Amino acid sequence: MTSTASFIVAANRLPVERRGDSWRVSPGGLVTALTPILAEHHGTWIGWAGTPGDAPEPFTTDSGISLAPIALDEDDYAEFYEGFSNATLWPLFHDLIVPPVYNAQWWKRFVTVNRRFAEKIARLAAPGATVWVQDYQLHLVPGMVKELRPDVTVGFFLHIPFPSPDLIAQLPWREELIRGLARADLVGFHTQRSARNFEDAALRFAGTTPHTVALPISIDTPKITSMARPGTIREKLGNPEHFLLGVDRLDYTKGILPRLLAVERCFERGILDPATTTFVQIATPSRERVEHYEKTRAEVEHHVSRINGLYGGLFRSVVVYVHRTVDAATLYHLYAAADTMLVTPFKDGMNLVAKEYVACHPDGSGALVLSEFAGAAEELTQAYICNPFDVESIAQAIAAAVSGEGDPRGRMLSMYQRVYAYDVHRWANDFLSALREARAC
Ligand code: ADQ
C-alpha cells in the first residue's frame, strides 16, 4: 500500500471478525456511519484484527473500504491493551471505580504501539489527508502523526468520559499523554463536561489551549427501528406481566450488580411480583483476563443464582442470565419486547444500549431506567433517572417505570424524536465539518 488514502480512520480494532478462513465486517454504529465516508474518499481503516500474532495482509471489504491491519503480539496485547489501556486508563477515566495500576513497562509498550499506528498512518496518508483517530487506546497518535506529517489534518474522538484534572493528576505520564492529544486539530467528546475537563487539564499540564467539541455519538436509528419486532419473545419467556431487560459488556463500570439488588428490593417490597416478572440480563464477555473483570463476573453470577434461589419457582427463573454476545437482530427483538430497560452504569461515556432501546419503541411503548452518570442522560432527560450508587434510587426508578408514572408514552416519544433527529450519520458529518473548520482557522 502507498500514500494514497485521503481519509484514514485509526481505531484499536479493525471492524472485522474472523469467520473460518475469511474476515467479515462486524456490524456497529461507527462502521455504519463511516462506511459511506470511507467509500467516497477511497478511505482506509487502520487497526488491529483482534488476534495476537502476525497481521493479515491488507484487504478490501465488499463495501469498498481498505483495511490496513496492525500487528500486536502477545506482549503488546498484555501490556498495551489489557495493561495500560484497560487496567490504567479505563479505570482512571471512569472516576476510579476500581484503582488504576501505574506500571512503567506498560506505559513504554503503550508508547511503542501508538508509534506503530502513527508510522502506518504517516506511510498511507496522501498529501493533506484527513485522519480520524478513535478512542483512549490511541491517545498519543495525534501528536506523533503531527510530528511525522504536519500536512495532515488530525481529528480525535474520545468514546469514554474525560475525568476531572484532579484525577488525571495521578497519572505519572500525564504531561506526555495530554500533550499528545492536544496536538490534534480537533478533539471530540460526548459531553461538554468531558470537553471542559480536557481543556482544564491541557492548560494545567501542557500549558496549551486545544480545540474541542462536544458531540454525543448516536446510532443508526432508522435501521434499528426497522429491525425491531417483539416477535414471540414474551411467549417464549412464559408471558411475564413485567419483562425487564439489561444488556451490557460485563464491565464493572456498567453497574450490573446494583441493578440486580434493586430488582430484588422490588420483590421484597411487593413492587414486582416474582411469579409474574422476568428480568433478562445479557452480559457480553469482555477483557476476561483483567483482574477486576473476573471479580465482577463472579459477583454478578453469585447474586443471579442467589436471587433465583430465593425468588425463582421450580419451573421458572426470575433472572435469565446469558454470558455471551447475541446477534443484532435478536438484540433488537429483545429491546422491542421488553417493557422496562435497565441501564445503570456508574460511569459511561455515552451508552448506546439506552439509545438502541429507545429506537426500538417508535410507538411510545416501553420505559427506560437510566443512570444519571451515563452521557446519554444529558439527552434522554425523559428517562426514569437514577443514581446507580444508591440501590434505593434504582428501585424507586424501577417502581416509577413499571407503574407508568408521569406520561410514559410522552416520555418515550420525546426520546424517540431525539434519537431519530440526531443519528450516527449526523454525528460523523458534524464532527468532520467541525474538523474542517478547526483546520481552516
Ligand atoms: P461500550 O462500553 O462498549 O462503548 P455501549 O455504548 O453500551 O458501551 O455500546 C455497546 C454496544 O455493544 C451496543 O451497540 C450494544 O448493542 C452492543 N452489545 C452490548 N452487549 C451485547 C450483547 N450481549 N450482545 C450483542 N451486542 C451487545 C464505549 C463507551 C460508551 C460509548 C461507546 C460509543 O464505553 O460509553 O457509548 O463506546 O462511543
Tab-separated table of C-alpha atoms in Angstrom, residues 338-341 357 361 363-368 384 408-409 412:
chain	number	residue	atom	x	y	z
A	338	ALA	CA	-39.086	-5.541	26.957
A	339	ASP	CA	-41.323	-3.144	28.842
A	340	THR	CA	-38.575	-1.781	31.075
A	341	MET	CA	-34.923	-1.331	30.137
A	357	TYR	CA	-33.792	0.614	23.264
A	361	HIS	CA	-40.050	1.816	20.635
A	363	ASP	CA	-44.764	3.990	19.142
A	364	GLY	CA	-44.010	5.296	22.634
A	365	SER	CA	-44.272	1.918	24.367
A	366	GLY	CA	-41.706	0.828	26.973
A	367	ALA	CA	-39.815	2.644	29.721
A	368	LEU	CA	-36.159	3.446	30.255
A	384	TYR	CA	-36.575	7.467	34.771
A	408	PRO	CA	-44.737	7.169	29.981
A	409	ARG	CA	-45.804	7.346	26.323
A	412	MET	CA	-40.695	7.615	25.156
